PDB file of N, CA and C in Angstrom:
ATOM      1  N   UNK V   1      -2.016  15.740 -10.120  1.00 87.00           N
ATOM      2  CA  UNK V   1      -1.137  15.807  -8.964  1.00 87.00           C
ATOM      3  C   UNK V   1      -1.660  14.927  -7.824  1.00 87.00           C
ATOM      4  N   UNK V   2      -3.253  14.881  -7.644  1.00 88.00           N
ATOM      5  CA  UNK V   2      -3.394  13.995  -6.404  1.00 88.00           C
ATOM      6  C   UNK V   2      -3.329  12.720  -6.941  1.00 88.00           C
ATOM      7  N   UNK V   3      -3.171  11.722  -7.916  1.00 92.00           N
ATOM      8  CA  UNK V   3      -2.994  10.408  -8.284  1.00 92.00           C
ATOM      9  C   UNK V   3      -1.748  10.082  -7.900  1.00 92.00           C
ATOM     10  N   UNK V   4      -0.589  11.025  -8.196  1.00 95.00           N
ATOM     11  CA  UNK V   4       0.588  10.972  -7.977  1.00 95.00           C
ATOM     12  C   UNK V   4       0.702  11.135  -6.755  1.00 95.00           C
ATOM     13  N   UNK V   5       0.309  11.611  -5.827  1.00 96.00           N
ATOM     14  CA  UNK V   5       0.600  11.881  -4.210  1.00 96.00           C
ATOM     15  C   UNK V   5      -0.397  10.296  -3.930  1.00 96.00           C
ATOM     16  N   UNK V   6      -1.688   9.567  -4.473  1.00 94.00           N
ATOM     17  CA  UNK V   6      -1.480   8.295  -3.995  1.00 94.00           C
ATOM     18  C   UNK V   6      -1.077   7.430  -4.207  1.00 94.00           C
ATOM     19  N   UNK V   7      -0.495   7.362  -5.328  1.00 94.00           N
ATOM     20  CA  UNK V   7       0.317   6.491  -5.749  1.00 94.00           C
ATOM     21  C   UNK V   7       1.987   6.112  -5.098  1.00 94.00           C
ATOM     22  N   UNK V   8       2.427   7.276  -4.406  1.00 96.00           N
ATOM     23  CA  UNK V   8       3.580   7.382  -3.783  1.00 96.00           C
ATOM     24  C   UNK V   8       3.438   7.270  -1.985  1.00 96.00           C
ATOM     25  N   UNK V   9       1.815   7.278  -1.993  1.00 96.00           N
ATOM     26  CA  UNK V   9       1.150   7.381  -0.430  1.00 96.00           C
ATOM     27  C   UNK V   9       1.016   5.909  -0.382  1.00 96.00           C
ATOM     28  N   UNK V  10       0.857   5.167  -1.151  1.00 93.00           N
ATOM     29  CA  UNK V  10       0.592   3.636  -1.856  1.00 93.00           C
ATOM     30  C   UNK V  10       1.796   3.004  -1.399  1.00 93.00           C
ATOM     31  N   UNK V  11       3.030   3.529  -2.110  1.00 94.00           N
ATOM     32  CA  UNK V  11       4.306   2.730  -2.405  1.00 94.00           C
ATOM     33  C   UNK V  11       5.037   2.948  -1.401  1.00 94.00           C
ATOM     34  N   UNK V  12       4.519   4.184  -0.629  1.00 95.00           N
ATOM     35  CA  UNK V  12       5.470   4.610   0.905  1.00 95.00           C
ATOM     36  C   UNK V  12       4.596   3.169   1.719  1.00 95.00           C
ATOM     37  N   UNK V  13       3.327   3.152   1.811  1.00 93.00           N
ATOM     38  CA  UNK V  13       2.436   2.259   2.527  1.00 93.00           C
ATOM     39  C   UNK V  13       3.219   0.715   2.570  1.00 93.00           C
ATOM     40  N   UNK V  14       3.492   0.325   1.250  1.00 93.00           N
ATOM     41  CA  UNK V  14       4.065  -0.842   0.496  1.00 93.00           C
ATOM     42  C   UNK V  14       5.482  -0.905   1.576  1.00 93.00           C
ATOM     43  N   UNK V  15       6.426   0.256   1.119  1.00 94.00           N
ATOM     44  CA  UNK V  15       7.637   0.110   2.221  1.00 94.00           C
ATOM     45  C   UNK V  15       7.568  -0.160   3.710  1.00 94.00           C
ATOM     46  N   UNK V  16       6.438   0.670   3.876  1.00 94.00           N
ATOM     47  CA  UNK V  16       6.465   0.684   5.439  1.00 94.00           C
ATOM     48  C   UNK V  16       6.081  -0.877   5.731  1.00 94.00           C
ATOM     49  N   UNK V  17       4.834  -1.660   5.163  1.00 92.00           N
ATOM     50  CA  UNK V  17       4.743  -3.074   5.558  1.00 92.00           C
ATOM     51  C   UNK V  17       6.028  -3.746   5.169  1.00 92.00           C
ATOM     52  N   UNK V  18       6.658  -3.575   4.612  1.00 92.00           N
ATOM     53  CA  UNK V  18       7.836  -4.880   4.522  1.00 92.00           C
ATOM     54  C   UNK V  18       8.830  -3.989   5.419  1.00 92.00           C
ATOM     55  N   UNK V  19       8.827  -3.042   5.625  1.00 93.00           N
ATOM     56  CA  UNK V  19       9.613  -2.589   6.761  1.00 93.00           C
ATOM     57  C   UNK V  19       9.004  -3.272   8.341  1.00 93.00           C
ATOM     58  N   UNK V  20       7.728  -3.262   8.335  1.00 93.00           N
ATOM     59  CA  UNK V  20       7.239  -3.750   9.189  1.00 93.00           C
ATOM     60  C   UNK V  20       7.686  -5.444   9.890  1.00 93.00           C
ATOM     61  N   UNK V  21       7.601  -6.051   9.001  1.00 92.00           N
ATOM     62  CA  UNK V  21       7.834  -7.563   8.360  1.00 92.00           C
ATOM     63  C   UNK V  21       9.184  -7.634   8.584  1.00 92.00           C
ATOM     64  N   UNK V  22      10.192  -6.662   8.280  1.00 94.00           N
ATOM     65  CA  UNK V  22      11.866  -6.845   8.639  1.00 94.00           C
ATOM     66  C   UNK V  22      12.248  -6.679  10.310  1.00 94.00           C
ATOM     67  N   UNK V  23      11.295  -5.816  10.281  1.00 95.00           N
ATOM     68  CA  UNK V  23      11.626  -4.999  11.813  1.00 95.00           C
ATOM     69  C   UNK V  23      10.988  -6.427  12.951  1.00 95.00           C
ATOM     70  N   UNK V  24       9.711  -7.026  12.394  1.00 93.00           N
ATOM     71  CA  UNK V  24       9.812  -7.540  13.104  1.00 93.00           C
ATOM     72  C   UNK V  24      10.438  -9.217  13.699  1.00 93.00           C
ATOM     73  N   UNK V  25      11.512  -9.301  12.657  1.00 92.00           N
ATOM     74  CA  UNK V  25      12.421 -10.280  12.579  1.00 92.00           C
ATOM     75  C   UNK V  25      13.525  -9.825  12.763  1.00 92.00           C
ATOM     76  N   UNK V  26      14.233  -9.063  12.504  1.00 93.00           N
ATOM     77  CA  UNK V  26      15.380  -7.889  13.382  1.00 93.00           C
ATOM     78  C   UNK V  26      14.930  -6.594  13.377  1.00 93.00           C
ATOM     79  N   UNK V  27      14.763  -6.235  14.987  1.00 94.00           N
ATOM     80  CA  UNK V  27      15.193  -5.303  15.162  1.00 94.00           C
ATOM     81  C   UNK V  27      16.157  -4.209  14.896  1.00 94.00           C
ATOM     82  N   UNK V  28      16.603  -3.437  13.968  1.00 94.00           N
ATOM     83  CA  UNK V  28      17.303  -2.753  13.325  1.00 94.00           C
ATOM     84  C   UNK V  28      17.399  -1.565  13.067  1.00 94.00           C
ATOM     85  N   UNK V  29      18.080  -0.441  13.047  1.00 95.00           N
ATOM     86  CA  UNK V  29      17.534   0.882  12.794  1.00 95.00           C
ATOM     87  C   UNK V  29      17.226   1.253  11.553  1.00 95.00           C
ATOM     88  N   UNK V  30      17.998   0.131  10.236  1.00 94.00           N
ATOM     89  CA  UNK V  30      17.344   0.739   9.185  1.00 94.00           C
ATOM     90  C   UNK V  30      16.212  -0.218   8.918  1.00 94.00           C
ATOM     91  N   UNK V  31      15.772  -1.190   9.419  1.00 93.00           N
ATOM     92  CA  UNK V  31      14.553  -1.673   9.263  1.00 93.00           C
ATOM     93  C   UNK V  31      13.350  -0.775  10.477  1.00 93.00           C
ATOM     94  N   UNK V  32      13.662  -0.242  10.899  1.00 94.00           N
ATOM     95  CA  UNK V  32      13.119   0.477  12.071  1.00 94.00           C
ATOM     96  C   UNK V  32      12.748   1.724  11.358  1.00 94.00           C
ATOM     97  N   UNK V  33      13.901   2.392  10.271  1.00 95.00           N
ATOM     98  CA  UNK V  33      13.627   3.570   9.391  1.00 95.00           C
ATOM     99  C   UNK V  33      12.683   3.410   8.408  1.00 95.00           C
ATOM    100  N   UNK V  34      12.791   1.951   7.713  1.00 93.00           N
ATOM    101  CA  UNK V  34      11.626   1.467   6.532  1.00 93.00           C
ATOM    102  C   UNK V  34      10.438   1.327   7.150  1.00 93.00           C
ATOM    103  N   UNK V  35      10.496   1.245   8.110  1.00 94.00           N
ATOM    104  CA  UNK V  35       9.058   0.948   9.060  1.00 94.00           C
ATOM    105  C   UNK V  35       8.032   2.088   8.889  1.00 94.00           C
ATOM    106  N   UNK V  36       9.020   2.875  10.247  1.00 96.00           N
ATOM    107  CA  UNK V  36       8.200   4.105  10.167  1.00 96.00           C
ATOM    108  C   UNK V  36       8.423   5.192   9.178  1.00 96.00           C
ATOM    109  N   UNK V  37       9.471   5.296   8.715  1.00 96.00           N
ATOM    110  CA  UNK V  37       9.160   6.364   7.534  1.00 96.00           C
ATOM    111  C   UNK V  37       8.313   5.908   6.500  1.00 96.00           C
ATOM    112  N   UNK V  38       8.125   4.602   5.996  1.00 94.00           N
ATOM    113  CA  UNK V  38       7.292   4.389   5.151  1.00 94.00           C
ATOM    114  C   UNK V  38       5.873   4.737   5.487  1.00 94.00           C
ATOM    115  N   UNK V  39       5.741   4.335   6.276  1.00 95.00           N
ATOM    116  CA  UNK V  39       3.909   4.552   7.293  1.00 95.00           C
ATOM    117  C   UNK V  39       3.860   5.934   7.507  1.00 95.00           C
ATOM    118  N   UNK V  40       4.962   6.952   8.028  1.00 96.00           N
ATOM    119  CA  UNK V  40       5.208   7.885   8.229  1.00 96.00           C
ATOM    120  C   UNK V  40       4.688   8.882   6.533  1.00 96.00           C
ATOM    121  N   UNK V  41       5.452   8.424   5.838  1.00 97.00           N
ATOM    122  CA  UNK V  41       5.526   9.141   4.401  1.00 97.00           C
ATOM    123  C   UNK V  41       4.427   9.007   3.369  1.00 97.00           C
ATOM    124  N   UNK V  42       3.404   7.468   3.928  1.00 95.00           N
ATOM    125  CA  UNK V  42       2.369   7.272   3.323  1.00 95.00           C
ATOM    126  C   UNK V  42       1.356   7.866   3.855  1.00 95.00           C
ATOM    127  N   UNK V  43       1.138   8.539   5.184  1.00 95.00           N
ATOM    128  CA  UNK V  43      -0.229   9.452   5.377  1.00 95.00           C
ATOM    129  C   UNK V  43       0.385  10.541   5.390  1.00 95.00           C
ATOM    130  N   UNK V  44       1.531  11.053   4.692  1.00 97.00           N
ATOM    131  CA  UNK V  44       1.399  12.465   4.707  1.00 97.00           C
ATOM    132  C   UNK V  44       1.498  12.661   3.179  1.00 97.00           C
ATOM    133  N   UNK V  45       1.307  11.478   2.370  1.00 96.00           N
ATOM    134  CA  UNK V  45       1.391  11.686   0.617  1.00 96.00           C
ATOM    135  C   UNK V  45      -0.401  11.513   0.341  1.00 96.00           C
ATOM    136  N   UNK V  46      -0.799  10.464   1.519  1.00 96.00           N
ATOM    137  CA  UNK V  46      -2.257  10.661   1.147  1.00 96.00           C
ATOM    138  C   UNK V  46      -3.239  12.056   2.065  1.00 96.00           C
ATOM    139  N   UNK V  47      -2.558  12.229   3.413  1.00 96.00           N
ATOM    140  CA  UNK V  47      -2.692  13.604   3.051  1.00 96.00           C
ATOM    141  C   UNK V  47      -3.258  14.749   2.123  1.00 96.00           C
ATOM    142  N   UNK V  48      -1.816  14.818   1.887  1.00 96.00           N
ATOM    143  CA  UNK V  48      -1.830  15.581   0.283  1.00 96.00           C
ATOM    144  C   UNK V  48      -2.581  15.270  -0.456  1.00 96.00           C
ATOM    145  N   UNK V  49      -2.740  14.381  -1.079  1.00 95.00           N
ATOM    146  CA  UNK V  49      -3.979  14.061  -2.035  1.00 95.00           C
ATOM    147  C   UNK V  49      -5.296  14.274  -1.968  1.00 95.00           C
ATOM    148  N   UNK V  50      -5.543  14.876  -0.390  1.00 94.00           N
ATOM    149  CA  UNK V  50      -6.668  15.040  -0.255  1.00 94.00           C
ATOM    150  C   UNK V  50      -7.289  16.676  -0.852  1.00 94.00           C
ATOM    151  N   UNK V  51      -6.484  17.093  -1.284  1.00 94.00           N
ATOM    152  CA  UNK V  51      -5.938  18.453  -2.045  1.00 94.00           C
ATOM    153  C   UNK V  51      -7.046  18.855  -3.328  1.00 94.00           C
ATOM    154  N   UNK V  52      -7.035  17.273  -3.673  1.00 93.00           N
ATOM    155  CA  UNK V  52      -6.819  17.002  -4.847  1.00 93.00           C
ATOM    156  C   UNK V  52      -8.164  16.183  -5.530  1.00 93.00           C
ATOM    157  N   UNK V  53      -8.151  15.250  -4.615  1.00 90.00           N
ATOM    158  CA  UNK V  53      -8.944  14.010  -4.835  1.00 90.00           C
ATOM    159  C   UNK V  53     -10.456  13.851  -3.806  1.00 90.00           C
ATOM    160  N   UNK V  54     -11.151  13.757  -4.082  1.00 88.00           N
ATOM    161  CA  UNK V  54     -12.107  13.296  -2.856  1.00 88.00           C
ATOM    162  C   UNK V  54     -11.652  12.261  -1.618  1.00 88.00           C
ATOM    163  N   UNK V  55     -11.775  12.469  -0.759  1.00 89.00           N
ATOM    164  CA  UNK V  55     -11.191  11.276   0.200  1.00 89.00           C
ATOM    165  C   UNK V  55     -11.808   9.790  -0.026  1.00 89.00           C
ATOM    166  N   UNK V  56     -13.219   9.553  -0.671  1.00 84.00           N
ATOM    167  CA  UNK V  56     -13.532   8.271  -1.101  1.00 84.00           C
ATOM    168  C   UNK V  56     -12.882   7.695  -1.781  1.00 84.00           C
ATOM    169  N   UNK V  57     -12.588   8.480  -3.139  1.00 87.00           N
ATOM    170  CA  UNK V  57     -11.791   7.750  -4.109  1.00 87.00           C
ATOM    171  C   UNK V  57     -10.279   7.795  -3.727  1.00 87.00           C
ATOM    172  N   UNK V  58      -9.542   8.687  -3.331  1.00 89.00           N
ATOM    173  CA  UNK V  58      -8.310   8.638  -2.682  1.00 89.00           C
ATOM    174  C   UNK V  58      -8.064   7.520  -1.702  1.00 89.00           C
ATOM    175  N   UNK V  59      -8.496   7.370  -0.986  1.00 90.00           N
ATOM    176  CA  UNK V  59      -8.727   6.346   0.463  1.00 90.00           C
ATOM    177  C   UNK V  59      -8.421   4.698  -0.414  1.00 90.00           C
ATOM    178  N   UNK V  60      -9.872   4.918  -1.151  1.00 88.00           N
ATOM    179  CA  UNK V  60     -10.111   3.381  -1.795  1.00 88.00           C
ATOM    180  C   UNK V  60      -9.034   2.810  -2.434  1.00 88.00           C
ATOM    181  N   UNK V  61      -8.426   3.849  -3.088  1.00 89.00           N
ATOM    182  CA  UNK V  61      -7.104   3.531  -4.298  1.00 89.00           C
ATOM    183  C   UNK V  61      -6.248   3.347  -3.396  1.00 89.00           C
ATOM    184  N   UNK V  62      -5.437   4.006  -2.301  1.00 92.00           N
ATOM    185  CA  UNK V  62      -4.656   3.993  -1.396  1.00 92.00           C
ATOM    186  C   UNK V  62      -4.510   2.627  -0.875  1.00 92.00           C
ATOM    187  N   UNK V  63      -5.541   1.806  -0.240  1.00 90.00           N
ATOM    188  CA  UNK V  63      -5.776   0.946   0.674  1.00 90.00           C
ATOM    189  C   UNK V  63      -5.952  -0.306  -0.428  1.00 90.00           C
ATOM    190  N   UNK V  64      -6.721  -0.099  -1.818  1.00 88.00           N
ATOM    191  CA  UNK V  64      -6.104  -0.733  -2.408  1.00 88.00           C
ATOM    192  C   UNK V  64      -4.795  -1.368  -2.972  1.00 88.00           C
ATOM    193  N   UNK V  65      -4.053  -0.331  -3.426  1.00 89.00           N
ATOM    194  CA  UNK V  65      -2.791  -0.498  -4.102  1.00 89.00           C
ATOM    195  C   UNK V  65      -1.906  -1.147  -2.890  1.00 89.00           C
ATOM    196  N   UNK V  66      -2.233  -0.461  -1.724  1.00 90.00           N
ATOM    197  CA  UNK V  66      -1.177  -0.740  -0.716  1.00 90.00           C
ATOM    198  C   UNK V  66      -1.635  -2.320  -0.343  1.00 90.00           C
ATOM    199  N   UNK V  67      -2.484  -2.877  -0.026  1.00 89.00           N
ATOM    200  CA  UNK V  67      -3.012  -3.899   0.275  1.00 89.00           C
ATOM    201  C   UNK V  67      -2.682  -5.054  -0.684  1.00 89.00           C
ATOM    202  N   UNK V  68      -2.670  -4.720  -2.104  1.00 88.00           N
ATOM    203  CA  UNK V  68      -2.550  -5.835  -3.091  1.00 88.00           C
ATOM    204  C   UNK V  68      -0.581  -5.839  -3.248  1.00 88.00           C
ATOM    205  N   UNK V  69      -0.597  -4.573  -3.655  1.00 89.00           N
ATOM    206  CA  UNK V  69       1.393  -4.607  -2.907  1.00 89.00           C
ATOM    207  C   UNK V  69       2.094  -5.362  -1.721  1.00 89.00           C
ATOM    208  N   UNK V  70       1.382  -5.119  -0.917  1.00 88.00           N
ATOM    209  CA  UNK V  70       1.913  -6.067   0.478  1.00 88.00           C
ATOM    210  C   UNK V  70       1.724  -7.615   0.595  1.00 88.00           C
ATOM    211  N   UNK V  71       0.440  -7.746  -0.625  1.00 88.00           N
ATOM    212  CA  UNK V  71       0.260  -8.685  -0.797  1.00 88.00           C
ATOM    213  C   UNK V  71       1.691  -9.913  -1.180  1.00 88.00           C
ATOM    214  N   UNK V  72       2.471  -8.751  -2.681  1.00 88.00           N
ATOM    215  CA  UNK V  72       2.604  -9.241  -3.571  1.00 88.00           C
ATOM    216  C   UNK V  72       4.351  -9.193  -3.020  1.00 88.00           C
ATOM    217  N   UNK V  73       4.690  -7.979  -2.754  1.00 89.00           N
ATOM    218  CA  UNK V  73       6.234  -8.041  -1.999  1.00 89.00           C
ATOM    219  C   UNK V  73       5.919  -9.213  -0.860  1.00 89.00           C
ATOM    220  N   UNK V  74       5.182  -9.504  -0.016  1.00 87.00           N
ATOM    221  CA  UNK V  74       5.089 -11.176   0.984  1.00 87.00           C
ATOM    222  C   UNK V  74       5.600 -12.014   0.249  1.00 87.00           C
ATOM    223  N   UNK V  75       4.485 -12.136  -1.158  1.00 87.00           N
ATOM    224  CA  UNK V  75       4.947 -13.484  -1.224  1.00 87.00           C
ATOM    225  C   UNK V  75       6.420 -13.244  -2.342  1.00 87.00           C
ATOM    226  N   UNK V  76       6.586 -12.695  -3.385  1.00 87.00           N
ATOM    227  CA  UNK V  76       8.348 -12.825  -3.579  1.00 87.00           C
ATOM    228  C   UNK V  76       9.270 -12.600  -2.864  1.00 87.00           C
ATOM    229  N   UNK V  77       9.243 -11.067  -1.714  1.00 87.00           N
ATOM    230  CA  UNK V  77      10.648 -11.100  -1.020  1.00 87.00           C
ATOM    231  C   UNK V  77      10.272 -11.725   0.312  1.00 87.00           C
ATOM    232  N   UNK V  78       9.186 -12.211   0.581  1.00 87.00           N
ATOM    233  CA  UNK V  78       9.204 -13.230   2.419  1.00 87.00           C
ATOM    234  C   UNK V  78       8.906 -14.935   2.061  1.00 87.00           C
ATOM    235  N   UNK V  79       8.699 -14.862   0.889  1.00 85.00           N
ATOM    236  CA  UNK V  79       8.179 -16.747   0.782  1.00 85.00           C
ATOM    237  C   UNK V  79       7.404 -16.929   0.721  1.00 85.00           C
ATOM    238  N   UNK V  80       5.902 -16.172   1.105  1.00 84.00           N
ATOM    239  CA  UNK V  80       4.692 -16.364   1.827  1.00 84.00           C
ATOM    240  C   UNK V  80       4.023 -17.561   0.138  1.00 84.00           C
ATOM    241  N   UNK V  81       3.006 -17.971   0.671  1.00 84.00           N
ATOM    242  CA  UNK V  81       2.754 -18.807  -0.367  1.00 84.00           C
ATOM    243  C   UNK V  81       1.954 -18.251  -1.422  1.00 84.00           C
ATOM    244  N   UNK V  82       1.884 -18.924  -2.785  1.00 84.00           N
ATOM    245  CA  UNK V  82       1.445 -17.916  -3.772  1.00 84.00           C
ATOM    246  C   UNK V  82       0.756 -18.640  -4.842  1.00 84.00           C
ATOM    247  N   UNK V  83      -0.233 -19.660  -3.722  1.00 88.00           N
ATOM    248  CA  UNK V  83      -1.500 -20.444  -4.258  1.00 88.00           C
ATOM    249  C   UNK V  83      -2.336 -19.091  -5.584  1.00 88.00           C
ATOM    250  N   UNK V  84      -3.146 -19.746  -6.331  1.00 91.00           N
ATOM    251  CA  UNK V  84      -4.187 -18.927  -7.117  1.00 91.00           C
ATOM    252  C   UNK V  84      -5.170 -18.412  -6.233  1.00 91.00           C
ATOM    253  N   UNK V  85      -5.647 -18.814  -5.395  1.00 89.00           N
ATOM    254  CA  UNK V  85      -6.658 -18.547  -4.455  1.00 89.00           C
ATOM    255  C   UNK V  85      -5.989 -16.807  -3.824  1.00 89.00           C
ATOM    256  N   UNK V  86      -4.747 -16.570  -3.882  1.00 87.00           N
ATOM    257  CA  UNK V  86      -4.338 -15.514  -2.722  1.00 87.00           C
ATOM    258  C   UNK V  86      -4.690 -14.714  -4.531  1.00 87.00           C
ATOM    259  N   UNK V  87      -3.812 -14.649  -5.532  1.00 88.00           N
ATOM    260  CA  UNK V  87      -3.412 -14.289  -6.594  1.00 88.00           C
ATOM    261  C   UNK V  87      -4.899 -13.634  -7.174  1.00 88.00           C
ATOM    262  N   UNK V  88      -5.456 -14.810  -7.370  1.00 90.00           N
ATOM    263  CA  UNK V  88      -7.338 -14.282  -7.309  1.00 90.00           C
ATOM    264  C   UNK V  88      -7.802 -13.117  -6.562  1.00 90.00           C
ATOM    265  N   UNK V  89      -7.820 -13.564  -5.317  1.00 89.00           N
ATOM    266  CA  UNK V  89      -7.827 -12.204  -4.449  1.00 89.00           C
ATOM    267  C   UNK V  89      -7.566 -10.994  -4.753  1.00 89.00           C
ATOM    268  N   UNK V  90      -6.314 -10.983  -5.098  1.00 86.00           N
ATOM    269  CA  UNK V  90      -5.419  -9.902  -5.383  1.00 86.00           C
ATOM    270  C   UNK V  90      -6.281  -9.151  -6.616  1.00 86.00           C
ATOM    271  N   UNK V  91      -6.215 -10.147  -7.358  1.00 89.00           N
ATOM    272  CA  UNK V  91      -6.590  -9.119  -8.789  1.00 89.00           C
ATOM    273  C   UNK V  91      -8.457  -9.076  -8.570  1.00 89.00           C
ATOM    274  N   UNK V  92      -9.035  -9.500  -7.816  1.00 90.00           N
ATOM    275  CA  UNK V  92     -10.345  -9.352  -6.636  1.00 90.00           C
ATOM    276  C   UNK V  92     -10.112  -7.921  -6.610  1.00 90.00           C
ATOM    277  N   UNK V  93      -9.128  -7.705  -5.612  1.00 87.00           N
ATOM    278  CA  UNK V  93      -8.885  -6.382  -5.024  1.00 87.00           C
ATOM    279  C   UNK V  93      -9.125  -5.053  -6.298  1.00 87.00           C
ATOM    280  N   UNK V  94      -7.894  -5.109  -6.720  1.00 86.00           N
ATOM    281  CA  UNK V  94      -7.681  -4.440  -8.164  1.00 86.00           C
ATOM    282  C   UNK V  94      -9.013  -3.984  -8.753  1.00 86.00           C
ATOM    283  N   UNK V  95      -9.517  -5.060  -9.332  1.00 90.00           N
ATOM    284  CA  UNK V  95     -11.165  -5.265  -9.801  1.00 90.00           C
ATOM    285  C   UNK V  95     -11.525  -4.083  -9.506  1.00 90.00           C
ATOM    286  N   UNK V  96     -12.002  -4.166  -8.062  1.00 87.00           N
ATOM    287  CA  UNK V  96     -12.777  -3.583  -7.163  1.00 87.00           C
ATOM    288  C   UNK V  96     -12.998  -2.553  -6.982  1.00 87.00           C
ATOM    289  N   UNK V  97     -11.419  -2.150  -6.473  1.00 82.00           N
ATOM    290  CA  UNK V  97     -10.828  -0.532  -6.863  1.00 82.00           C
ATOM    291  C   UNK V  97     -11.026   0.218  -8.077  1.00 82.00           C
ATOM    292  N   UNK V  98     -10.754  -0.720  -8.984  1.00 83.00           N
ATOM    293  CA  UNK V  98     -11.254   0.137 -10.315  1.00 83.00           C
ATOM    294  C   UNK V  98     -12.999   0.456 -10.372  1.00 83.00           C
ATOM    295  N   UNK V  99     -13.944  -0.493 -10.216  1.00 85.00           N
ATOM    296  CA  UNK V  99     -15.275  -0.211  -9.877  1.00 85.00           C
ATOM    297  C   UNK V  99     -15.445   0.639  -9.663  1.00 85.00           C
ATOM    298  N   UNK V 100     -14.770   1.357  -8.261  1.00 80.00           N
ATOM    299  CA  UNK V 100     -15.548   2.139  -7.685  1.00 80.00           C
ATOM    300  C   UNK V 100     -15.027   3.483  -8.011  1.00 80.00           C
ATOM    301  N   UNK V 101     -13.637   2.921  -8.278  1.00 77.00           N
ATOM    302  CA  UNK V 101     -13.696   4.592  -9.399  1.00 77.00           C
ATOM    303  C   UNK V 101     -14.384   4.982 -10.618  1.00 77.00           C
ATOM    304  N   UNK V 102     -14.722   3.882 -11.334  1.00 82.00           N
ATOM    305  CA  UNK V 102     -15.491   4.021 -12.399  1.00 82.00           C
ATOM    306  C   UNK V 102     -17.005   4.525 -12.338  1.00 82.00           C
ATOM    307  N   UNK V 103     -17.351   4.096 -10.855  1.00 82.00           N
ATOM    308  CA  UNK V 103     -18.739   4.008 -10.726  1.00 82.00           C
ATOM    309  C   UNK V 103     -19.000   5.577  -9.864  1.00 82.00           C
ATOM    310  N   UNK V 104     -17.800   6.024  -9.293  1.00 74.00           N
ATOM    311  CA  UNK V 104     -18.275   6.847  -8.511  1.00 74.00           C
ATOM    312  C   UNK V 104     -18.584   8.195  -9.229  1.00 74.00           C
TER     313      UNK V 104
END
């Protein structure tokens, strides 16, 4: 149950930045709703997970997933560029996250 509360604390995180990213190119109420309900819905799913999960490993996965997501919705739905160098990174990130669950 707590993987599933970060994984959805993750994907709320994910909405809220491209809500972020809309909102701040129009002002809008339903880009204004993706905003904050996403940000809104992602610390109260990781929250929850804390139920569940240790906050190290919860946190790490969270900030991961959400981080390499925002990455990855930029560059298909905003343009952002999508050199190997960012792409690297990304799966950098991933890597990483898995490490430290493995290791912890």
């Amino acid at each position: 149950m707590g993987w599933l509360f970060v994984l959805l604390a993750a994907a709320s995180e994910i909405a809220g930045a491209a809500g972020l990213k809309l909102y701040s190119q129009r002002k809008t109420l339903r880009n204004g709703v993706l905003y904050i309900g996403g940000f809104g819905a992602s610390f109260a799913f990781l929250y929850a997970s804390f139920n569940y999960l240790q906050l190290s490993i919860a946190y790490i996965v969270w900030v991961g997933i959400g981080t390499a997501g925002a990455v990855l919705i930029n560059i298909f739905l905003f343009g952002e560029s999508k050199n190997i160098g960012r792409i690297l990174s990304v799966v950098l990130i991933i890597i990483g996250v898995m490490g430290l669950k493995v290791f912890s």
